[in-house]
PDB file of C-alpha atoms in Angstrom:
ATOM      1  CA  MET A  30       0.000   0.007  -0.006  1.00 44.00           C
ATOM      2  CA  SER A  31       1.267   3.437  -0.873  1.00 46.00           C
ATOM      3  CA  THR A  32       2.451   5.561   2.013  1.00 47.00           C
ATOM      4  CA  GLY A  33       0.349   8.433   0.660  1.00 46.00           C
ATOM      5  CA  ALA A  34      -2.928   6.461   0.660  1.00 45.00           C
ATOM      6  CA  PHE A  35      -4.229   8.247   3.718  1.00 47.00           C
ATOM      7  CA  ARG A  36      -3.059  11.717   2.773  1.00 53.00           C
ATOM      8  CA  LEU A  37      -5.636  14.423   2.422  1.00 53.00           C
ATOM      9  CA  SER A  38      -5.733  15.910  -1.052  1.00 54.00           C
ATOM     10  CA  GLY A  39      -7.532  18.638  -2.885  1.00 55.00           C
ATOM     11  CA  PRO A  40      -9.031  21.680  -1.157  1.00 56.00           C
ATOM     12  CA  ILE A  41      -9.410  19.840   2.177  1.00 65.00           C
ATOM     13  CA  GLY A  42      -5.781  18.845   2.226  1.00 63.00           C
ATOM     14  CA  SER A  43      -4.669  22.342   1.276  1.00 64.00           C
ATOM     15  CA  LEU A  44      -6.799  23.820   4.037  1.00 67.00           C
ATOM     16  CA  ALA A  45      -5.509  21.291   6.588  1.00 72.00           C
ATOM     17  CA  LYS A  46      -1.924  22.097   5.600  1.00 75.00           C
ATOM     18  CA  ARG A  47      -2.497  25.839   6.003  1.00 72.00           C
ATOM     19  CA  LEU A  48      -4.168  25.369   9.394  1.00 77.00           C
ATOM     20  CA  SER A  49      -1.362  23.173  10.665  1.00 79.00           C
ATOM     21  CA  GLY A  50       1.199  25.721   9.492  1.00 76.00           C
ATOM     22  CA  LEU A  51      -0.790  28.494  11.153  1.00 80.00           C
ATOM     23  CA  MET A  52      -0.860  26.653  14.468  1.00 84.00           C
ATOM     24  CA  ALA A  53       2.862  25.868  14.305  1.00 85.00           C
ATOM     25  CA  VAL A  54       3.770  29.517  13.637  1.00 84.00           C
ATOM     26  CA  LEU A  55       1.532  30.844  16.410  1.00 85.00           C
ATOM     27  CA  LEU A  56       2.863  28.289  18.879  1.00 89.00           C
ATOM     28  CA  GLY A  57       6.436  29.208  18.032  1.00 90.00           C
ATOM     29  CA  VAL A  58       5.724  32.944  18.322  1.00 89.00           C
ATOM     30  CA  SER A  59       3.944  32.496  21.639  1.00 89.00           C
ATOM     31  CA  PHE A  60       6.838  30.475  23.082  1.00 92.00           C
ATOM     32  CA  ILE A  61       9.506  32.929  21.925  1.00 92.00           C
ATOM     33  CA  THR A  62       7.555  35.956  23.146  1.00 89.00           C
ATOM     34  CA  PHE A  63       6.745  34.421  26.504  1.00 90.00           C
ATOM     35  CA  THR A  64      10.404  33.424  26.919  1.00 91.00           C
ATOM     36  CA  MET A  65      11.530  37.018  26.262  1.00 88.00           C
ATOM     37  CA  THR A  66       9.061  38.440  28.788  1.00 84.00           C
ATOM     38  CA  TYR A  67       9.949  35.770  31.371  1.00 84.00           C
ATOM     39  CA  PHE A  68      13.677  36.492  31.192  1.00 85.00           C
ATOM     40  CA  ALA A  69      13.275  40.260  30.864  1.00 80.00           C
ATOM     41  CA  PRO A  70      15.316  42.158  33.466  1.00 79.00           C
ATOM     42  CA  GLY A  71      13.577  43.486  36.538  1.00 76.00           C
ATOM     43  CA  ASP A  72      11.067  42.165  39.043  1.00 77.00           C
ATOM     44  CA  LYS A  73       7.632  41.471  37.520  1.00 80.00           C
ATOM     45  CA  ALA A  74       5.976  41.742  40.894  1.00 81.00           C
ATOM     46  CA  ALA A  75       7.466  45.212  41.398  1.00 80.00           C
ATOM     47  CA  ALA A  76       6.353  46.256  37.894  1.00 76.00           C
ATOM     48  CA  ILE A  77       2.791  45.122  38.626  1.00 78.00           C
ATOM     49  CA  ALA A  78       2.833  46.906  41.984  1.00 80.00           C
ATOM     50  CA  HIS A  79       4.077  50.164  40.451  1.00 76.00           C
ATOM     51  CA  ALA A  80       1.410  49.925  37.737  1.00 72.00           C
ATOM     52  CA  ARG A  81      -1.313  49.442  40.351  1.00 73.00           C
ATOM     53  CA  TYR A  82      -0.043  52.074  42.752  1.00 74.00           C
ATOM     54  CA  PRO A  83       1.958  54.591  40.688  1.00 71.00           C
ATOM     55  CA  GLU A  84       2.222  57.066  43.560  1.00 72.00           C
ATOM     56  CA  THR A  85       4.092  54.562  45.777  1.00 74.00           C
ATOM     57  CA  GLN A  86       7.870  54.333  45.375  1.00 74.00           C
ATOM     58  CA  SER A  87       8.638  51.184  47.386  1.00 78.00           C
ATOM     59  CA  PHE A  88       6.612  48.190  48.556  1.00 80.00           C
ATOM     60  CA  PRO A  89       7.021  45.872  51.526  1.00 83.00           C
ATOM     61  CA  PRO A  90       8.109  42.302  50.749  1.00 83.00           C
ATOM     62  CA  GLU A  91       4.749  40.821  51.761  1.00 82.00           C
ATOM     63  CA  ILE A  92       2.903  42.809  49.091  1.00 82.00           C
ATOM     64  CA  LEU A  93       5.349  41.699  46.422  1.00 82.00           C
ATOM     65  CA  GLU A  94       5.081  38.124  47.615  1.00 84.00           C
ATOM     66  CA  GLY A  95       1.293  38.347  47.438  1.00 84.00           C
ATOM     67  CA  ILE A  96       1.513  39.539  43.810  1.00 81.00           C
ATOM     68  CA  ARG A  97       3.844  36.675  42.941  1.00 82.00           C
ATOM     69  CA  ALA A  98       1.364  34.234  44.424  1.00 82.00           C
ATOM     70  CA  GLU A  99      -1.557  35.890  42.608  1.00 78.00           C
ATOM     71  CA  PHE A 100       0.120  35.637  39.201  1.00 77.00           C
ATOM     72  CA  SER A 101       1.957  32.328  39.866  1.00 77.00           C
ATOM     73  CA  LEU A 102       5.290  34.056  39.344  1.00 81.00           C
ATOM     74  CA  ASN A 103       7.094  31.570  41.597  1.00 82.00           C
ATOM     75  CA  GLU A 104       6.169  28.641  39.351  1.00 84.00           C
ATOM     76  CA  PRO A 105       8.771  27.157  36.962  1.00 87.00           C
ATOM     77  CA  PHE A 106       9.048  28.592  33.471  1.00 88.00           C
ATOM     78  CA  LEU A 107       7.226  25.797  31.613  1.00 90.00           C
ATOM     79  CA  VAL A 108       4.416  25.711  34.170  1.00 88.00           C
ATOM     80  CA  GLN A 109       3.852  29.451  33.733  1.00 87.00           C
ATOM     81  CA  PHE A 110       3.996  29.164  29.939  1.00 90.00           C
ATOM     82  CA  PHE A 111       1.440  26.358  29.677  1.00 90.00           C
ATOM     83  CA  GLN A 112      -0.840  28.051  32.241  1.00 87.00           C
ATOM     84  CA  TRP A 113      -0.788  31.227  30.175  1.00 89.00           C
ATOM     85  CA  LEU A 114      -1.217  29.318  26.883  1.00 90.00           C
ATOM     86  CA  LEU A 115      -4.211  27.357  28.238  1.00 91.00           C
ATOM     87  CA  ARG A 116      -5.908  30.541  29.391  1.00 89.00           C
ATOM     88  CA  PHE A 117      -5.081  32.271  26.118  1.00 89.00           C
ATOM     89  CA  VAL A 118      -6.641  29.629  23.852  1.00 88.00           C
ATOM     90  CA  GLN A 119      -9.742  29.719  26.076  1.00 88.00           C
ATOM     91  CA  GLY A 120     -10.106  33.441  25.475  1.00 87.00           C
ATOM     92  CA  ASP A 121      -8.828  34.560  28.862  1.00 86.00           C
ATOM     93  CA  PHE A 122      -6.147  37.104  27.932  1.00 88.00           C
ATOM     94  CA  GLY A 123      -5.722  38.436  31.450  1.00 84.00           C
ATOM     95  CA  ASN A 124      -5.812  41.979  32.759  1.00 83.00           C
ATOM     96  CA  SER A 125      -3.503  44.814  31.870  1.00 84.00           C
ATOM     97  CA  PHE A 126      -0.917  45.410  34.582  1.00 79.00           C
ATOM     98  CA  ALA A 127      -1.103  49.166  34.037  1.00 76.00           C
ATOM     99  CA  SER A 128      -4.871  49.656  34.176  1.00 78.00           C
ATOM    100  CA  ASN A 129      -6.140  46.352  35.635  1.00 78.00           C
ATOM    101  CA  ILE A 130      -8.667  46.363  32.731  1.00 85.00           C
ATOM    102  CA  PRO A 131      -9.126  43.171  30.664  1.00 89.00           C
ATOM    103  CA  VAL A 132      -6.620  43.112  27.827  1.00 90.00           C
ATOM    104  CA  TRP A 133      -9.359  42.507  25.256  1.00 92.00           C
ATOM    105  CA  ASP A 134     -11.197  45.665  26.327  1.00 91.00           C
ATOM    106  CA  VAL A 135      -8.009  47.727  26.012  1.00 90.00           C
ATOM    107  CA  PHE A 136      -7.365  46.255  22.566  1.00 91.00           C
ATOM    108  CA  ALA A 137     -10.939  46.749  21.343  1.00 90.00           C
ATOM    109  CA  ALA A 138     -10.835  50.416  22.328  1.00 88.00           C
ATOM    110  CA  ASN A 139      -7.764  51.038  20.103  1.00 87.00           C
ATOM    111  CA  ILE A 140      -7.998  48.716  17.117  1.00 89.00           C
ATOM    112  CA  ALA A 141     -10.441  50.900  15.143  1.00 87.00           C
ATOM    113  CA  GLU A 142      -7.861  53.699  14.843  1.00 87.00           C
ATOM    114  CA  THR A 143      -5.226  51.309  13.498  1.00 87.00           C
ATOM    115  CA  LEU A 144      -7.567  49.604  11.020  1.00 87.00           C
ATOM    116  CA  THR A 145      -8.784  52.978   9.709  1.00 88.00           C
ATOM    117  CA  LEU A 146      -5.235  54.244   9.205  1.00 88.00           C
ATOM    118  CA  THR A 147      -4.201  50.992   7.549  1.00 87.00           C
ATOM    119  CA  ALA A 148      -7.167  50.942   5.148  1.00 88.00           C
ATOM    120  CA  VAL A 149      -6.812  54.573   4.097  1.00 90.00           C
ATOM    121  CA  SER A 150      -3.045  54.195   3.596  1.00 90.00           C
ATOM    122  CA  LEU A 151      -3.475  51.024   1.577  1.00 88.00           C
ATOM    123  CA  VAL A 152      -6.027  52.556  -0.794  1.00 90.00           C
ATOM    124  CA  ILE A 153      -3.957  55.694  -1.384  1.00 91.00           C
ATOM    125  CA  GLY A 154      -0.744  53.730  -1.819  1.00 88.00           C
ATOM    126  CA  LEU A 155      -2.118  51.130  -4.238  1.00 87.00           C
ATOM    127  CA  VAL A 156      -3.946  53.697  -6.398  1.00 88.00           C
ATOM    128  CA  ALA A 157      -0.798  55.820  -6.653  1.00 88.00           C
ATOM    129  CA  ALA A 158       1.372  52.773  -7.356  1.00 86.00           C
ATOM    130  CA  PHE A 159      -0.949  51.540 -10.105  1.00 84.00           C
ATOM    131  CA  CYS A 160      -1.058  54.949 -11.793  1.00 83.00           C
ATOM    132  CA  LEU A 161       2.716  55.392 -11.661  1.00 84.00           C
ATOM    133  CA  SER A 162       3.470  51.872 -12.907  1.00 83.00           C
ATOM    134  CA  ALA A 163       0.871  52.072 -15.674  1.00 79.00           C
ATOM    135  CA  VAL A 164       2.301  55.380 -16.938  1.00 80.00           C
ATOM    136  CA  SER A 165       5.807  53.942 -16.593  1.00 80.00           C
ATOM    137  CA  VAL A 166       5.247  50.841 -18.724  1.00 77.00           C
ATOM    138  CA  TRP A 167       3.205  52.693 -21.316  1.00 75.00           C
ATOM    139  CA  ARG A 168       6.390  54.342 -22.559  1.00 74.00           C
ATOM    140  CA  PRO A 169       9.419  52.473 -21.071  1.00 75.00           C
ATOM    141  CA  GLY A 170      12.495  54.652 -20.883  1.00 74.00           C
ATOM    142  CA  SER A 171      10.538  57.903 -21.117  1.00 77.00           C
ATOM    143  CA  LEU A 172      10.799  60.785 -18.692  1.00 82.00           C
ATOM    144  CA  ALA A 173       7.668  59.589 -16.870  1.00 78.00           C
ATOM    145  CA  ASP A 174       9.197  56.129 -16.503  1.00 78.00           C
ATOM    146  CA  ARG A 175      12.434  57.525 -15.060  1.00 84.00           C
ATOM    147  CA  LEU A 176      10.571  59.791 -12.653  1.00 85.00           C
ATOM    148  CA  ALA A 177       8.414  56.896 -11.439  1.00 82.00           C
ATOM    149  CA  VAL A 178      11.459  54.695 -10.848  1.00 82.00           C
ATOM    150  CA  ALA A 179      13.273  57.542  -9.072  1.00 85.00           C
ATOM    151  CA  LEU A 180      10.272  58.198  -6.820  1.00 82.00           C
ATOM    152  CA  ALA A 181       9.991  54.517  -5.964  1.00 81.00           C
ATOM    153  CA  SER A 182      13.707  54.349  -5.120  1.00 81.00           C
ATOM    154  CA  ILE A 183      13.468  57.385  -2.838  1.00 82.00           C
ATOM    155  CA  GLY A 184      10.429  55.965  -1.087  1.00 79.00           C
ATOM    156  CA  ALA A 185      12.143  52.611  -0.539  1.00 77.00           C
ATOM    157  CA  ALA A 186      15.170  54.303   1.023  1.00 80.00           C
ATOM    158  CA  MET A 187      13.331  56.764   3.266  1.00 81.00           C
ATOM    159  CA  PRO A 188      12.246  55.568   6.747  1.00 82.00           C
ATOM    160  CA  ASN A 189       8.618  56.184   7.716  1.00 81.00           C
ATOM    161  CA  TYR A 190       9.451  58.243  10.777  1.00 81.00           C
ATOM    162  CA  TRP A 191      11.733  60.560   8.766  1.00 86.00           C
ATOM    163  CA  LEU A 192       9.117  61.161   6.091  1.00 86.00           C
ATOM    164  CA  GLY A 193       6.535  61.770   8.832  1.00 86.00           C
ATOM    165  CA  LEU A 194       8.729  64.392  10.479  1.00 87.00           C
ATOM    166  CA  LEU A 195       9.274  66.133   7.124  1.00 89.00           C
ATOM    167  CA  LEU A 196       5.530  66.218   6.460  1.00 88.00           C
ATOM    168  CA  ILE A 197       4.881  67.624   9.952  1.00 89.00           C
ATOM    169  CA  LEU A 198       7.552  70.273   9.410  1.00 89.00           C
ATOM    170  CA  LEU A 199       6.129  71.361   6.050  1.00 88.00           C
ATOM    171  CA  PHE A 200       2.332  70.998   6.297  1.00 88.00           C
ATOM    172  CA  ALA A 201       1.830  71.506  10.046  1.00 85.00           C
ATOM    173  CA  ALA A 202       4.640  73.784  11.259  1.00 86.00           C
ATOM    174  CA  HIS A 203       5.316  76.003   8.215  1.00 85.00           C
ATOM    175  CA  LEU A 204       2.103  75.976   6.165  1.00 84.00           C
ATOM    176  CA  ASN A 205      -0.267  75.235   9.057  1.00 83.00           C
ATOM    177  CA  TRP A 206      -2.581  73.378   6.700  1.00 87.00           C
ATOM    178  CA  LEU A 207      -2.990  70.153   8.670  1.00 86.00           C
ATOM    179  CA  PRO A 208      -2.764  69.068  12.331  1.00 85.00           C
ATOM    180  CA  ALA A 209       0.444  67.377  13.318  1.00 81.00           C
ATOM    181  CA  TYR A 210      -0.702  65.207  16.208  1.00 81.00           C
ATOM    182  CA  GLY A 211      -3.743  63.467  17.643  1.00 76.00           C
ATOM    183  CA  THR A 212      -7.007  62.098  16.299  1.00 78.00           C
ATOM    184  CA  GLY A 213     -10.619  63.162  16.100  1.00 75.00           C
ATOM    185  CA  THR A 214     -11.145  64.702  12.667  1.00 81.00           C
ATOM    186  CA  PRO A 215     -10.559  63.503   9.070  1.00 83.00           C
ATOM    187  CA  ALA A 216      -7.731  66.073   8.797  1.00 85.00           C
ATOM    188  CA  HIS A 217      -5.801  64.248  11.518  1.00 85.00           C
ATOM    189  CA  ILE A 218      -5.436  61.110   9.387  1.00 87.00           C
ATOM    190  CA  VAL A 219      -4.062  62.822   6.273  1.00 88.00           C
ATOM    191  CA  LEU A 220      -0.376  63.094   7.232  1.00 90.00           C
ATOM    192  CA  PRO A 221      -0.103  59.622   8.859  1.00 90.00           C
ATOM    193  CA  ALA A 222      -1.925  58.024   5.907  1.00 90.00           C
ATOM    194  CA  VAL A 223       0.312  59.737   3.358  1.00 90.00           C
ATOM    195  CA  THR A 224       3.390  58.660   5.300  1.00 90.00           C
ATOM    196  CA  LEU A 225       2.389  55.003   5.203  1.00 88.00           C
ATOM    197  CA  ALA A 226       0.970  55.229   1.686  1.00 88.00           C
ATOM    198  CA  PHE A 227       4.286  56.579   0.318  1.00 88.00           C
ATOM    199  CA  TRP A 228       6.011  53.365   1.428  1.00 85.00           C
ATOM    200  CA  ILE A 229       3.301  51.242  -0.213  1.00 86.00           C
ATOM    201  CA  THR A 230       3.546  53.313  -3.393  1.00 87.00           C
ATOM    202  CA  ALA A 231       7.314  52.915  -3.553  1.00 85.00           C
ATOM    203  CA  SER A 232       7.211  49.167  -2.958  1.00 82.00           C
ATOM    204  CA  GLN A 233       4.352  48.411  -5.318  1.00 83.00           C
ATOM    205  CA  THR A 234       5.422  50.740  -8.142  1.00 84.00           C
ATOM    206  CA  ARG A 235       8.665  48.836  -8.676  1.00 82.00           C
ATOM    207  CA  LEU A 236       6.939  45.458  -8.462  1.00 81.00           C
ATOM    208  CA  LEU A 237       3.960  46.333 -10.631  1.00 82.00           C
ATOM    209  CA  ARG A 238       6.218  47.886 -13.222  1.00 83.00           C
ATOM    210  CA  ALA A 239       8.261  44.689 -13.383  1.00 81.00           C
ATOM    211  CA  PHE A 240       5.143  42.501 -13.598  1.00 79.00           C
ATOM    212  CA  PHE A 241       3.595  44.687 -16.304  1.00 78.00           C
ATOM    213  CA  LEU A 242       6.766  44.735 -18.391  1.00 78.00           C
ATOM    214  CA  GLU A 243       7.075  40.957 -18.113  1.00 76.00           C
ATOM    215  CA  ALA A 244       3.453  40.525 -19.192  1.00 74.00           C
ATOM    216  CA  LYS A 245       3.882  42.943 -22.129  1.00 74.00           C
ATOM    217  CA  SER A 246       6.892  40.980 -23.379  1.00 73.00           C
ATOM    218  CA  ALA A 247       4.932  37.709 -23.609  1.00 72.00           C
ATOM    219  CA  PRO A 248       4.843  36.290 -27.190  1.00 73.00           C
ATOM    220  CA  TYR A 249       1.065  36.311 -27.414  1.00 74.00           C
ATOM    221  CA  ILE A 250       0.981  40.097 -26.842  1.00 72.00           C
ATOM    222  CA  GLU A 251       2.708  40.699 -30.170  1.00 71.00           C
ATOM    223  CA  THR A 252       0.233  38.342 -31.823  1.00 74.00           C
ATOM    224  CA  LEU A 253      -2.615  40.445 -30.450  1.00 73.00           C
ATOM    225  CA  ARG A 254      -1.027  43.572 -31.854  1.00 74.00           C
ATOM    226  CA  LEU A 255      -0.736  41.973 -35.275  1.00 74.00           C
ATOM    227  CA  ARG A 256      -4.417  41.137 -35.117  1.00 76.00           C
ATOM    228  CA  GLY A 257      -5.174  44.820 -34.642  1.00 75.00           C
ATOM    229  CA  VAL A 258      -6.103  44.750 -30.947  1.00 72.00           C
ATOM    230  CA  SER A 259      -5.727  48.175 -29.408  1.00 73.00           C
ATOM    231  CA  GLU A 260      -3.030  48.880 -26.802  1.00 69.00           C
ATOM    232  CA  SER A 261      -5.616  49.827 -24.173  1.00 72.00           C
ATOM    233  CA  GLU A 262      -7.489  46.538 -24.638  1.00 73.00           C
ATOM    234  CA  ILE A 263      -4.218  44.598 -24.523  1.00 72.00           C
ATOM    235  CA  PHE A 264      -3.284  46.288 -21.261  1.00 73.00           C
ATOM    236  CA  TRP A 265      -6.614  45.997 -19.452  1.00 73.00           C
ATOM    237  CA  ARG A 266      -7.661  42.547 -20.663  1.00 72.00           C
ATOM    238  CA  HIS A 267      -4.370  40.694 -20.992  1.00 70.00           C
ATOM    239  CA  VAL A 268      -1.434  42.429 -19.286  1.00 74.00           C
ATOM    240  CA  MET A 269      -3.440  43.137 -16.145  1.00 72.00           C
ATOM    241  CA  ARG A 270      -4.696  39.555 -15.926  1.00 70.00           C
ATOM    242  CA  HIS A 271      -1.217  38.140 -16.458  1.00 71.00           C
ATOM    243  CA  ALA A 272       0.300  40.379 -13.791  1.00 72.00           C
ATOM    244  CA  ALA A 273      -2.498  40.027 -11.236  1.00 70.00           C
ATOM    245  CA  VAL A 274      -1.402  36.794  -9.549  1.00 68.00           C
ATOM    246  CA  PRO A 275       2.229  37.681  -8.734  1.00 71.00           C
ATOM    247  CA  ALA A 276       1.198  41.232  -7.832  1.00 74.00           C
ATOM    248  CA  LEU A 277      -1.424  39.935  -5.423  1.00 73.00           C
ATOM    249  CA  THR A 278       1.210  37.996  -3.517  1.00 72.00           C
ATOM    250  CA  MET A 279       3.381  41.054  -2.969  1.00 75.00           C
ATOM    251  CA  ILE A 280       0.400  43.208  -2.054  1.00 77.00           C
ATOM    252  CA  GLY A 281      -0.528  40.671   0.627  1.00 74.00           C
ATOM    253  CA  LEU A 282       2.990  40.809   2.090  1.00 74.00           C
ATOM    254  CA  ASP A 283       2.865  44.600   2.126  1.00 77.00           C
ATOM    255  CA  VAL A 284      -0.539  44.638   3.826  1.00 78.00           C
ATOM    256  CA  ALA A 285       0.842  42.450   6.607  1.00 73.00           C
ATOM    257  CA  ALA A 286       3.913  44.680   6.924  1.00 75.00           C
ATOM    258  CA  LEU A 287       1.684  47.757   6.885  1.00 80.00           C
ATOM    259  CA  LEU A 288       0.110  46.702  10.202  1.00 75.00           C
ATOM    260  CA  GLU A 289       3.586  46.579  11.729  1.00 73.00           C
ATOM    261  CA  GLY A 290       4.513  49.940  10.173  1.00 78.00           C
ATOM    262  CA  THR A 291       1.655  51.602  12.002  1.00 82.00           C
ATOM    263  CA  VAL A 292       3.629  51.243  15.240  1.00 81.00           C
ATOM    264  CA  ILE A 293       6.213  53.840  14.178  1.00 84.00           C
ATOM    265  CA  VAL A 294       3.720  56.108  12.417  1.00 87.00           C
ATOM    266  CA  GLU A 295       1.293  56.204  15.342  1.00 86.00           C
ATOM    267  CA  LEU A 296       4.163  57.137  17.651  1.00 84.00           C
ATOM    268  CA  THR A 297       5.402  59.811  15.259  1.00 84.00           C
ATOM    269  CA  PHE A 298       1.983  61.462  15.024  1.00 86.00           C
ATOM    270  CA  ALA A 299       0.925  60.731  18.638  1.00 82.00           C
ATOM    271  CA  ARG A 300      -2.125  58.813  17.456  1.00 84.00           C
ATOM    272  CA  GLY A 301      -4.092  56.294  19.434  1.00 81.00           C
ATOM    273  CA  GLY A 302      -4.041  52.749  18.110  1.00 85.00           C
ATOM    274  CA  VAL A 303      -2.525  49.330  18.520  1.00 86.00           C
ATOM    275  CA  GLY A 304       0.958  50.588  17.657  1.00 83.00           C
ATOM    276  CA  SER A 305       0.983  53.187  20.407  1.00 82.00           C
ATOM    277  CA  LEU A 306      -0.574  50.660  22.706  1.00 87.00           C
ATOM    278  CA  LEU A 307       2.264  48.201  22.109  1.00 86.00           C
ATOM    279  CA  ALA A 308       4.932  50.840  22.639  1.00 84.00           C
ATOM    280  CA  GLY A 309       3.307  51.926  25.902  1.00 83.00           C
ATOM    281  CA  ALA A 310       2.984  48.338  27.057  1.00 85.00           C
ATOM    282  CA  VAL A 311       6.694  47.714  26.438  1.00 84.00           C
ATOM    283  CA  LEU A 312       7.704  50.865  28.352  1.00 80.00           C
ATOM    284  CA  SER A 313       5.462  49.971  31.308  1.00 78.00           C
ATOM    285  CA  ARG A 314       6.310  46.241  31.235  1.00 80.00           C
ATOM    286  CA  ASP A 315       2.662  45.373  30.765  1.00 84.00           C
ATOM    287  CA  TYR A 316       3.391  41.750  29.898  1.00 86.00           C
ATOM    288  CA  PRO A 317      -0.173  40.449  29.370  1.00 88.00           C
ATOM    289  CA  LEU A 318      -0.807  43.258  26.875  1.00 90.00           C
ATOM    290  CA  ILE A 319       2.559  42.691  25.155  1.00 90.00           C
ATOM    291  CA  LEU A 320       1.853  38.994  24.720  1.00 91.00           C
ATOM    292  CA  PHE A 321      -1.612  39.596  23.334  1.00 92.00           C
ATOM    293  CA  LEU A 322      -0.497  42.289  20.858  1.00 91.00           C
ATOM    294  CA  VAL A 323       2.436  40.243  19.569  1.00 90.00           C
ATOM    295  CA  MET A 324       0.082  37.311  19.023  1.00 90.00           C
ATOM    296  CA  PHE A 325      -2.338  39.617  17.257  1.00 89.00           C
ATOM    297  CA  PHE A 326       0.309  40.843  14.821  1.00 86.00           C
ATOM    298  CA  ALA A 327       1.520  37.268  14.210  1.00 87.00           C
ATOM    299  CA  LEU A 328      -2.037  36.011  13.615  1.00 87.00           C
ATOM    300  CA  ALA A 329      -2.807  38.913  11.277  1.00 84.00           C
ATOM    301  CA  TYR A 330       0.360  38.293   9.287  1.00 82.00           C
ATOM    302  CA  VAL A 331      -0.275  34.560   8.848  1.00 83.00           C
ATOM    303  CA  LEU A 332      -3.995  34.949   8.083  1.00 83.00           C
ATOM    304  CA  ILE A 333      -3.359  37.644   5.455  1.00 81.00           C
ATOM    305  CA  ASN A 334      -0.797  35.478   3.683  1.00 78.00           C
ATOM    306  CA  SER A 335      -3.062  32.407   3.866  1.00 78.00           C
ATOM    307  CA  LEU A 336      -5.915  34.427   2.421  1.00 80.00           C
ATOM    308  CA  ILE A 337      -3.690  35.588  -0.435  1.00 76.00           C
ATOM    309  CA  GLU A 338      -2.724  31.987  -1.199  1.00 75.00           C
ATOM    310  CA  ILE A 339      -6.384  30.982  -1.333  1.00 75.00           C
ATOM    311  CA  ILE A 340      -7.199  33.881  -3.689  1.00 74.00           C
ATOM    312  CA  GLN A 341      -4.245  32.867  -5.850  1.00 70.00           C
ATOM    313  CA  ASP A 342      -5.622  29.346  -6.160  1.00 70.00           C
ATOM    314  CA  VAL A 343      -8.955  30.754  -7.265  1.00 70.00           C
ATOM    315  CA  LEU A 344      -7.421  33.157  -9.818  1.00 65.00           C
ATOM    316  CA  ASP A 345      -4.833  30.692 -11.100  1.00 61.00           C
ATOM    317  CA  PRO A 346      -5.951  27.101 -10.452  1.00 55.00           C
ATOM    318  CA  LYS A 347      -3.252  25.803 -12.794  1.00 54.00           C
ATOM    319  CA  SER A 348      -0.555  26.579 -10.214  1.00 49.00           C
ATOM    320  CA  ARG A 349      -2.377  24.601  -7.533  1.00 50.00           C
ATOM    321  CA  LEU A 350      -2.973  21.661  -9.859  1.00 44.00           C
ATOM    322  CA  LEU A 351       0.637  21.714 -10.999  1.00 38.00           C
ATOM    323  CA  GLY A 352       1.841  21.777  -7.393  1.00 43.00           C
ATOM    324  CA  SER A 353      -0.425  18.841  -6.500  1.00 45.00           C
ATOM    325  CA  ALA A 354       0.807  16.850  -9.504  1.00 36.00           C
ATOM    326  CA  VAL A 355       4.437  17.435  -8.551  1.00 32.00           C
ATOM    327  CA  LYS A 356       3.773  16.301  -4.990  1.00 40.00           C
ATOM    328  CA  GLU A 357       1.991  13.159  -6.208  1.00 42.00           C
ATOM    329  CA  ALA A 358       4.872  12.339  -8.539  1.00 37.00           C
ATOM    330  CA  ARG A 359       7.390  12.712  -5.739  1.00 37.00           C
ATOM    331  CA  SER A 360       5.356  10.445  -3.410  1.00 42.00           C
TER     332      SER A 360
END
């Protein structure tokens, strides 16, 4: 009997493989993160006590010992890890050390700001990248092409925080057109969104330009021209379709990285959100909140990439069938 007789195949097998990979990544991230917080310098009991009673400078040993007993801080490392992991998978994320509020409530109060900033930045960045790359490949080597490539190179080399500071200096300090810090009005999101969108534009312009040029150089494109098909129809109906699948992969990676990029941008513009929340949690040693937010970013990254793979299979089933055939041949 073949060793692969009991293997799952088809969509079910693909889904099972993705789920197993997702669980392995999350387990690894949780273990590494918990290890870093466990061996972090300083006394956790003292950090919790200072968070609860910020006006008190020192605490008697019995109070610190009571906190250690409350949070099982005297237990061995693996016991603490599995206790935390069991509570986490059951939906008990603990309370924030700083506010003594459930971690989920703290997260829910801040996630909307981050998602709004991410969505607005993504739309602006992708629209700008598509326009620049389309103009670039329409006349390769032209002035517009060189300007688009130069802009993409500058954007790739410029850190988000530096661009954010330049935008604050120009549009908030000198021109006084837009607010530099805070949230509350649509104007407050303009500068942070442009800062993040510029990075997306730079990344995607170079990639889309490469994908479009590769698609335009395909042999069947010249055949379409000889048949009298217009350049606009060739671009929209054939070049776009050919470039969609590889472009979608890179867009998915950038979306996942965009969530992480919000940490720096939210700090630069003093915005509320998950990024500012994570930075504050690290500074205050709020370990339950740190663990939850790191797991959130890891889960978001893996889920976005898994979703992109599923969409790729739908758009280009030949790649999935080819991969399955290769695996069957090897087994």
